[in-house]
Every structure is written in structure tokens, then in C-alpha cells.
CSV table of C-alpha atoms and ligand atoms in Angstrom, one decimal:
chain,number,residue,atom,x,y,z
A,53,MET,CA,11.4,-10.1,-23.3
A,54,TYR,CA,13.0,-10.2,-20.1
A,55,ASN,CA,11.9,-9.5,-16.7
A,56,ILE,CA,14.0,-7.3,-14.2
A,57,ILE,CA,14.5,-8.4,-10.6
A,58,ASP,CA,13.6,-5.2,-8.4
A,59,GLY,CA,15.7,-5.9,-5.6
A,60,LYS,CA,15.0,-2.2,-4.3
A,61,ALA,CA,11.0,-3.4,-4.1
A,62,ILE,CA,11.5,-6.5,-2.8
A,63,SER,CA,13.8,-5.2,0.1
A,64,ALA,CA,11.6,-2.4,0.7
A,65,LYS,CA,8.7,-4.9,1.0
A,66,ILE,CA,10.6,-6.9,3.3
A,67,LYS,CA,11.6,-4.0,5.7
A,68,GLU,CA,8.0,-3.3,5.8
A,69,GLU,CA,7.0,-6.8,6.9
A,70,LEU,CA,9.7,-6.5,9.4
A,71,LYS,CA,8.3,-3.0,10.7
A,72,GLU,CA,4.9,-4.7,11.2
A,73,GLN,CA,6.5,-7.5,13.3
A,74,VAL,CA,8.8,-5.2,15.1
A,75,ALA,CA,5.9,-3.0,16.1
A,76,GLU,CA,3.6,-6.0,17.4
A,77,LEU,CA,6.4,-7.2,19.5
A,78,LYS,CA,7.0,-4.2,21.0
A,79,SER,CA,3.5,-3.5,21.6
A,80,HIS,CA,3.9,-6.6,24.0
A,81,GLY,CA,6.9,-4.8,25.8
A,82,ALA,CA,9.7,-6.5,23.6
A,83,GLU,CA,12.9,-4.3,22.8
A,84,ILE,CA,15.2,-5.6,20.1
A,85,CYS,CA,18.8,-4.1,19.8
A,86,LEU,CA,21.8,-4.5,17.4
A,87,ALA,CA,25.2,-3.9,18.2
A,88,VAL,CA,27.4,-2.4,15.4
A,89,ILE,CA,30.9,-2.1,15.8
A,90,GLN,CA,33.1,-0.4,13.6
A,91,VAL,CA,37.2,-0.4,13.7
A,92,GLY,CA,38.9,2.3,11.8
A,93,ASP,CA,37.8,4.9,9.5
A,94,ASP,CA,37.2,3.2,6.4
A,95,LYS,CA,35.0,5.3,4.2
A,96,ALA,CA,33.0,2.7,2.7
A,97,SER,CA,32.7,0.5,5.8
A,98,SER,CA,31.4,4.0,7.2
A,99,VAL,CA,28.7,4.2,4.7
A,100,TYR,CA,27.7,0.7,5.1
A,101,VAL,CA,27.4,1.1,9.0
A,102,ASN,CA,25.6,4.3,8.6
A,103,ASN,CA,22.9,2.5,6.2
A,104,LYS,CA,22.6,-0.2,8.8
A,105,LYS,CA,22.0,2.4,11.7
A,106,LYS,CA,19.1,3.8,9.4
A,107,ALA,CA,17.8,0.4,8.5
A,108,CYS,CA,17.4,-0.1,12.4
A,109,GLU,CA,15.8,3.1,13.1
A,110,TYR,CA,13.5,2.7,10.1
A,111,ILE,CA,12.2,-0.8,11.3
A,112,GLY,CA,12.3,0.2,15.2
A,113,ILE,CA,15.3,-1.6,16.2
A,114,GLU,CA,17.4,0.3,18.6
A,115,SER,CA,21.1,0.3,17.3
A,116,LEU,CA,24.1,0.7,19.8
A,117,SER,CA,27.0,2.1,18.0
A,118,TYR,CA,30.9,1.5,18.9
A,119,HIS,CA,33.3,3.1,16.6
A,120,LEU,CA,37.0,2.5,17.7
A,121,PRO,CA,39.9,3.8,16.6
A,122,ALA,CA,42.0,1.9,13.9
A,123,GLU,CA,44.9,1.2,16.3
A,124,THR,CA,42.4,-0.8,18.8
A,125,LYS,CA,44.2,-3.8,20.0
A,126,GLU,CA,42.7,-6.9,19.2
A,127,ALA,CA,42.1,-8.0,22.9
A,128,GLU,CA,40.2,-4.8,23.5
A,129,LEU,CA,38.0,-5.4,20.5
A,130,LEU,CA,37.5,-9.3,21.8
A,131,GLU,CA,36.6,-7.8,25.2
A,132,LEU,CA,33.9,-5.7,23.7
A,133,ILE,CA,32.2,-8.5,22.0
A,134,GLU,CA,32.3,-10.6,25.2
A,135,SER,CA,30.6,-7.8,26.8
A,136,LEU,CA,28.0,-7.5,24.3
A,137,ASN,CA,27.7,-11.4,24.4
A,138,GLN,CA,26.9,-11.0,27.8
A,139,ASN,CA,24.6,-8.1,27.5
A,140,SER,CA,21.2,-9.6,27.4
A,141,LYS,CA,19.7,-6.5,26.1
A,142,VAL,CA,21.7,-7.1,22.9
A,143,ASN,CA,19.9,-9.3,20.3
A,144,GLY,CA,22.6,-9.1,17.4
A,145,ILE,CA,26.3,-8.3,17.2
A,146,LEU,CA,27.9,-7.1,14.1
A,147,VAL,CA,31.6,-6.2,13.1
A,148,GLN,CA,31.9,-4.4,10.0
A,149,LEU,CA,34.7,-6.0,8.1
A,150,PRO,CA,37.4,-5.7,7.1
A,151,VAL,CA,39.1,-5.1,10.3
A,152,PRO,CA,42.5,-3.4,10.6
A,153,GLU,CA,45.5,-6.0,9.3
A,154,HIS,CA,46.7,-6.3,12.9
A,155,ILE,CA,43.3,-7.8,13.9
A,156,ASP,CA,42.6,-11.5,13.1
A,157,GLU,CA,39.4,-11.4,11.5
A,158,ASP,CA,38.9,-15.1,12.0
A,159,ARG,CA,39.3,-14.6,15.7
A,160,VAL,CA,36.8,-11.6,15.8
A,161,ILE,CA,34.0,-13.8,14.0
A,162,LYS,CA,34.5,-16.8,16.4
A,163,ALA,CA,34.5,-14.5,19.7
A,164,ILE,CA,30.7,-13.3,18.5
A,165,SER,CA,28.4,-15.7,20.5
A,166,PRO,CA,26.5,-18.0,17.8
A,167,MET,CA,23.4,-16.9,19.3
A,168,LYS,CA,24.1,-13.3,18.3
A,169,ASP,CA,25.7,-13.8,14.9
A,170,VAL,CA,23.2,-11.8,12.4
A,171,ASP,CA,26.0,-11.9,9.8
A,172,GLY,CA,26.1,-15.5,9.9
A,173,PHE,CA,29.8,-16.1,9.4
A,174,HIS,CA,30.4,-17.8,12.7
A,175,PRO,CA,31.7,-21.3,11.9
A,176,GLU,CA,28.7,-22.7,13.8
A,177,SER,CA,26.4,-21.0,11.7
A,178,VAL,CA,27.9,-22.1,8.5
A,179,GLY,CA,28.1,-25.8,10.1
A,180,ALA,CA,24.5,-25.4,10.6
A,181,LEU,CA,23.8,-24.4,7.3
A,182,SER,CA,25.7,-27.4,5.6
A,183,ILE,CA,23.9,-29.9,7.3
A,184,GLY,CA,20.4,-28.6,7.0
A,185,GLN,CA,20.0,-27.1,10.8
A,186,SER,CA,18.3,-23.8,11.5
A,187,GLY,CA,20.9,-21.0,12.3
A,188,PHE,CA,21.8,-17.6,11.0
A,189,VAL,CA,22.6,-17.4,7.0
A,190,SER,CA,25.0,-15.1,5.6
A,191,CYS,CA,22.7,-12.2,4.5
A,192,THR,CA,23.6,-11.5,0.5
A,193,PRO,CA,22.7,-15.0,-0.4
A,194,ALA,CA,19.9,-15.4,1.8
A,195,GLY,CA,18.5,-12.0,0.0
A,196,ILE,CA,19.3,-14.0,-3.2
A,197,ILE,CA,17.0,-16.9,-2.2
A,198,GLN,CA,14.4,-14.2,-1.3
A,199,LEU,CA,14.8,-12.5,-4.6
A,200,LEU,CA,14.2,-15.6,-6.3
A,201,LYS,CA,11.0,-17.1,-4.3
A,202,ARG,CA,9.5,-13.5,-4.4
A,203,SER,CA,10.1,-13.4,-8.0
A,204,ASN,CA,8.3,-16.9,-8.3
A,205,VAL,CA,11.3,-18.5,-9.8
A,206,GLU,CA,10.9,-22.4,-9.0
A,207,ILE,CA,14.4,-23.7,-8.0
A,208,THR,CA,13.7,-27.3,-7.2
A,209,GLY,CA,15.1,-29.4,-9.8
A,210,LYS,CA,17.2,-26.7,-11.5
A,211,GLU,CA,20.7,-26.7,-12.9
A,212,CYS,CA,22.1,-24.0,-10.6
A,213,VAL,CA,25.4,-22.6,-11.3
A,214,VAL,CA,27.3,-20.3,-8.7
A,215,VAL,CA,30.6,-18.6,-10.0
A,216,GLY,CA,32.7,-17.6,-6.9
A,217,ARG,CA,33.5,-19.7,-3.9
A,218,SER,CA,34.0,-17.0,-1.0
A,219,ASN,CA,32.7,-17.9,2.6
A,220,ILE,CA,30.3,-14.8,2.7
A,221,VAL,CA,28.9,-15.1,-0.7
A,222,GLY,CA,29.7,-18.2,-3.1
A,223,LYS,CA,29.6,-21.1,-0.5
A,224,PRO,CA,26.6,-19.9,1.3
A,225,MET,CA,24.8,-19.6,-1.9
A,226,ALA,CA,25.5,-23.1,-3.1
A,227,LEU,CA,24.6,-24.6,0.1
A,228,LEU,CA,21.2,-22.4,0.1
A,229,LEU,CA,20.3,-23.4,-3.4
A,230,LEU,CA,21.1,-27.1,-2.6
A,231,ARG,CA,18.6,-26.5,0.6
A,232,GLU,CA,15.8,-25.5,-2.0
A,233,ASN,CA,16.5,-28.7,-4.0
A,234,GLY,CA,18.7,-27.2,-6.9
A,235,THR,CA,21.3,-29.4,-8.7
A,236,VAL,CA,24.4,-27.2,-7.9
A,237,THR,CA,27.8,-26.7,-9.4
A,238,ILE,CA,30.3,-24.3,-7.8
A,239,CYS,CA,32.8,-22.8,-10.2
A,240,HIS,CA,36.0,-20.7,-9.1
A,241,SER,CA,39.2,-19.4,-10.6
A,242,ARG,CA,40.4,-22.8,-11.5
A,243,THR,CA,37.6,-24.4,-13.1
A,244,ARG,CA,38.7,-25.6,-16.6
A,245,ASP,CA,35.9,-24.6,-19.0
A,246,LEU,CA,33.8,-21.9,-17.2
A,247,LYS,CA,31.7,-21.0,-20.1
A,248,GLU,CA,30.9,-24.8,-20.8
A,249,VAL,CA,29.4,-25.0,-17.0
A,250,THR,CA,27.4,-21.5,-16.8
A,251,LYS,CA,26.0,-22.2,-20.2
A,252,ARG,CA,24.1,-25.2,-18.7
A,253,ALA,CA,22.7,-23.4,-15.5
A,254,ASP,CA,18.9,-22.4,-15.6
A,255,ILE,CA,19.9,-20.1,-12.4
A,256,LEU,CA,23.5,-18.5,-12.5
A,257,VAL,CA,24.9,-16.9,-9.6
A,258,VAL,CA,27.8,-14.4,-10.5
A,259,ALA,CA,30.1,-13.6,-7.4
A,260,ILE,CA,33.5,-13.2,-9.1
A,261,GLY,CA,34.5,-9.4,-8.2
A,262,LYS,CA,35.4,-8.7,-11.8
A,263,PRO,CA,33.2,-6.0,-13.6
A,264,LYS,CA,31.2,-7.3,-16.7
A,265,PHE,CA,33.2,-10.6,-16.6
A,266,ILE,CA,30.0,-12.6,-17.8
A,267,ASP,CA,28.6,-11.7,-21.2
A,268,GLU,CA,26.2,-13.5,-23.2
A,269,SER,CA,28.5,-16.0,-24.6
A,270,TYR,CA,28.2,-17.7,-20.8
A,271,VAL,CA,24.4,-17.8,-20.6
A,272,LYS,CA,22.2,-20.2,-21.9
A,273,ASP,CA,18.8,-18.7,-23.5
A,274,GLY,CA,16.1,-18.2,-21.0
A,275,ALA,CA,18.3,-18.5,-17.9
A,276,VAL,CA,17.8,-16.5,-14.6
A,277,VAL,CA,21.0,-14.5,-13.9
A,278,ILE,CA,21.5,-13.1,-10.4
A,279,ASP,CA,24.6,-10.5,-10.4
A,280,VAL,CA,26.2,-10.0,-7.0
A,281,GLY,CA,29.3,-7.9,-8.1
A,282,ILE,CA,29.6,-4.1,-7.3
A,283,HIS,CA,32.0,-1.9,-9.1
A,284,ARG,CA,32.5,1.5,-10.1
A,285,ASN,CA,33.5,1.7,-14.0
A,286,GLU,CA,35.5,4.5,-15.7
A,287,ASP,CA,32.6,7.0,-15.5
A,288,ASN,CA,32.1,6.5,-11.8
A,289,LYS,CA,28.8,4.5,-12.5
A,290,LEU,CA,27.8,1.1,-10.9
A,291,CYS,CA,28.2,-2.0,-12.4
A,292,GLY,CA,28.2,-5.7,-11.7
A,293,ASP,CA,30.2,-8.8,-12.7
A,294,VAL,CA,27.7,-9.4,-15.6
A,295,ASP,CA,27.5,-7.3,-18.6
A,296,PHE,CA,23.8,-6.5,-18.3
A,297,ASP,CA,23.2,-4.9,-21.7
A,298,SER,CA,24.5,-7.9,-23.7
A,299,VAL,CA,23.1,-10.5,-21.2
A,300,ALA,CA,20.0,-9.1,-20.3
A,301,PRO,CA,18.0,-10.2,-23.7
A,302,LYS,CA,18.9,-13.8,-23.2
A,303,THR,CA,17.7,-14.1,-20.0
A,304,SER,CA,14.1,-14.8,-18.3
A,305,TYR,CA,15.0,-12.7,-15.3
A,306,ILE,CA,18.1,-10.8,-14.2
A,307,THR,CA,19.1,-8.5,-11.4
A,308,PRO,CA,20.5,-5.2,-12.4
A,309,VAL,CA,23.4,-3.2,-10.7
A,310,PRO,CA,22.6,-1.2,-9.0
A,311,GLY,CA,19.0,-2.0,-7.5
A,312,GLY,CA,19.2,-5.8,-7.6
A,313,VAL,CA,21.2,-7.7,-5.1
A,314,GLY,CA,22.6,-4.8,-3.2
A,315,PRO,CA,19.5,-3.7,-1.1
A,316,MET,CA,18.7,-7.2,-0.1
A,317,THR,CA,21.7,-7.4,2.0
A,318,ILE,CA,20.5,-5.0,4.7
A,319,ALA,CA,16.9,-6.2,4.7
A,320,MET,CA,18.2,-9.6,5.7
A,321,LEU,CA,20.5,-8.7,8.3
A,322,MET,CA,17.4,-6.8,9.9
A,323,HIS,CA,15.6,-10.1,9.1
A,324,ASN,CA,18.5,-11.9,11.2
A,325,VAL,CA,18.2,-9.6,14.0
A,326,VAL,CA,14.5,-10.0,14.6
A,327,GLU,CA,15.3,-13.8,14.2
A,328,ALA,CA,17.9,-13.3,17.0
A,329,TYR,CA,15.3,-11.8,19.1
A,330,HIS,CA,12.9,-14.9,18.7
A,331,MET,CA,15.9,-17.4,19.1
A,332,GLN,CA,16.9,-16.0,22.4
A,333,ASN,CA,13.3,-15.7,23.8
A,334,LYS,CA,11.9,-19.2,22.8
B,270,NDP,P1,35.8,-12.5,-3.4
B,270,NDP,O1,37.0,-12.0,-4.3
B,270,NDP,O2,36.2,-13.5,-2.1
B,270,NDP,O3,35.7,-14.0,-4.0
B,270,NDP,C1,35.6,-14.3,-5.7
B,270,NDP,C2,35.5,-15.4,-6.2
B,270,NDP,O4,35.4,-15.6,-7.6
B,270,NDP,C3,36.7,-16.3,-5.8
B,270,NDP,O5,36.1,-17.9,-5.5
B,270,NDP,C4,37.5,-16.7,-7.1
B,270,NDP,O6,38.1,-18.0,-7.1
B,270,NDP,C5,36.2,-16.4,-8.3
B,270,NDP,N1,36.9,-16.0,-9.3
B,270,NDP,C6,37.7,-14.9,-9.5
B,270,NDP,N2,37.8,-14.7,-10.9
B,270,NDP,C7,37.3,-16.0,-11.6
B,270,NDP,C8,37.6,-16.1,-12.8
B,270,NDP,N3,37.9,-15.7,-13.9
B,270,NDP,N4,36.7,-17.4,-13.2
B,270,NDP,C9,36.1,-18.3,-12.3
B,270,NDP,N5,36.0,-17.8,-10.9
B,270,NDP,C10,36.8,-16.5,-10.7
B,270,NDP,O7,34.6,-11.9,-3.7
B,270,NDP,P2,33.1,-12.0,-2.8
B,270,NDP,O8,32.7,-13.4,-3.0
B,270,NDP,O9,33.1,-11.5,-1.3
B,270,NDP,O10,32.4,-10.9,-3.6
B,270,NDP,C11,32.2,-10.7,-5.1
B,270,NDP,C12,31.7,-9.8,-5.7
B,270,NDP,O11,30.5,-9.3,-5.1
B,270,NDP,C13,32.5,-8.2,-5.4
B,270,NDP,O12,32.3,-7.5,-6.9
B,270,NDP,C14,31.8,-7.9,-4.1
B,270,NDP,O13,32.1,-6.6,-4.3
B,270,NDP,C15,30.5,-8.4,-4.5
B,270,NDP,N6,29.6,-8.3,-3.0
B,270,NDP,C16,28.3,-7.7,-3.0
B,270,NDP,C17,27.5,-7.8,-1.8
B,270,NDP,C18,26.0,-7.4,-2.0
B,270,NDP,O14,25.6,-6.7,-1.1
B,270,NDP,N7,25.8,-6.9,-3.2
B,270,NDP,C19,28.1,-8.5,-0.6
B,270,NDP,C20,29.3,-9.2,-0.9
B,270,NDP,C21,30.0,-9.0,-2.0
B,270,NDP,P3,39.0,-18.6,-6.1
B,270,NDP,O15,38.2,-18.9,-5.1
B,270,NDP,O16,39.7,-19.8,-7.0
B,270,NDP,O17,40.0,-17.3,-6.1
């Protein structure tokens, strides 16, 4: 019988812990603040930004919101970021991605001070992770480590296979599993025999972006399967990169979609904002 990893419950627990920490900090006069910038009116981005604001409110973090028109010039956005870098009241800065095409995403990411880079996308944050130094870690993979740890899944010595090598999920995920002493393999679209590799995995993390791509033939008996994908199927229902119904019976632990990895991303963002406060007030 497999266990479902309940990301909703685990993220609620993390938010509760953060709420207590923030209340304690506030009782000593601290104020913690996240600045959220959205450029344009992308619907999905608006939902994400709104959820982030709600999470801040729940935990007791102040959020400053900047909603700029889609035609905002890159220079104007960079200027705003720089003013927030200089603003000592602001602990974390987040620019909701994607930005409109005329704006260079890499330049925007690099403009955020590494001390306030709560998304963990700045090259300095990524570099720190790759050489085992402390720094902000991309929220989704950091959330997956929490899911594993809080479900008492041992990582040390395990064969860990990550399918997907994006900068925000696959690569940092592999580095985090390595930091936890897993034996890590990264797969991507050019991997020659994907099944042969995924079937070796004790822990399989799937971040491909293709609905129900991974079926039971890719999975070893008793594996732990983490599904990062989010899609809407033909019936407008959410599903992941993993075909849950066929894969779950083979696993020891599996994350569902929805209610697995998804809720962890915002919880870890909130964690990073509190972490930013501590870093800046050492
Ligand atoms: P990207 O599209 O940036 O990356 C997908 C990766 O999968 C690439 O590295 C690609 O390889 C690889 N890939 C594609 N097809 C295959 C294949 N047939 N076999 C093996 N590898 C393949 O996606 P993201 O990492 O940004 O996101 C992945 C999924 O996770 C999406 O569904 C996204 O919506 C979801 N997501 C969910 C989050 C959450 O909070 N739950 C947060 C972020 C993402 P190559 O590099 O060779 O092209």
C-alpha cells in the first residue's frame, strides 16, 4: 500500500511555524516585508501574485505590491528594483515571471540584490547552492526536500533521478538531493534510454512539463515519486507529469496533483522571506 505525501498539510504546518516565528520577531519590534512586482496582466501571474499576498498576510509579513503596465520599459523596471534594493524596510524582492518579451528576464533576475533574492534565481544564489554555501534556494525544489524530510524519507545513499533540467526546478533539485547525500542522475529530452534510468530510482522527481508522461513502466517497485508538473486535462481537471493512477500502486510514497508539490512553493517563499530578514539583521 502506498502513502500519499500530503503537500497541503505539510505546507500548512510550515506556514503555521513561520507565523509563530514572525509573531515572536514582531514582539521584539521587527517588521518583515516582501515587495512583489508584476508587469502586465497575465492571468496565471495575477493568481500567483494574489496567493503570495494572501500568504504574507496570513503569516504576518507586510507585502508591497507593484503592478506595472505591460508596456513598462525595462529601464523603469530595473530602476524600481534598484530602489527596492536600497530600501532597508524591504527584506525580499520578487518579480513575477514571465515578464513581457521586450524585457530581458536574465537582466531582471541579476538586478535583484542577492541579499533580497527570495526566489533564489540570482546567479549568486545558484552558485552558492552549487558549492555548498548558504543562500536562497529556488522554492519548488526546496519544498520537495521538505516534503521528503517531513515524510521521513531517507535521502542519504539513495539513487535519486531528476527528470528535467530547468534552472528553476530540475538543476537546483539535483543539487539539493546531492547536498542531502543522494546519488543523483539528471535526465532531459536528449537522455538516450529514459526508462532504463528512471527504473533505477529510489527517489524519482519528475519536472518535464508533459501531462501524465511517466507511467508505471518508468518506475521501480517501492520507489518514492515526486510529481512537479501541473496541467489542466481535457475535463479541465488538474493533473501532473505522472500518470498517478497507474504509478501510485507501484510506489511507497507519491505526491498527488493537486495537493502535492504545488502548495509547497509559496510556503518556501515565505520561509525565504523570513530567512532574508535574519540574513540582513545578523
Ligand atoms: P521546463 O519546460 O523549463 O523544463 C522541462 C524539462 O523537461 C527540460 O529540461 C526538458 O529537457 C525536459 N524534458 C522535456 N521532455 C522530455 C522528455 N520527453 N524526456 C525527458 N526530459 C524531457 O519546465 P519547468 O522545469 O519549468 O517545469 C516542469 C513542470 O513543472 C511544468 O509542468 C511546470 O508547470 C511545473 N512547475 C510546477 C511548479 C510547482 O509549484 N508545482 C513550479 C514550477 C514548475 P531539455 O532541457 O533537454 O529541453
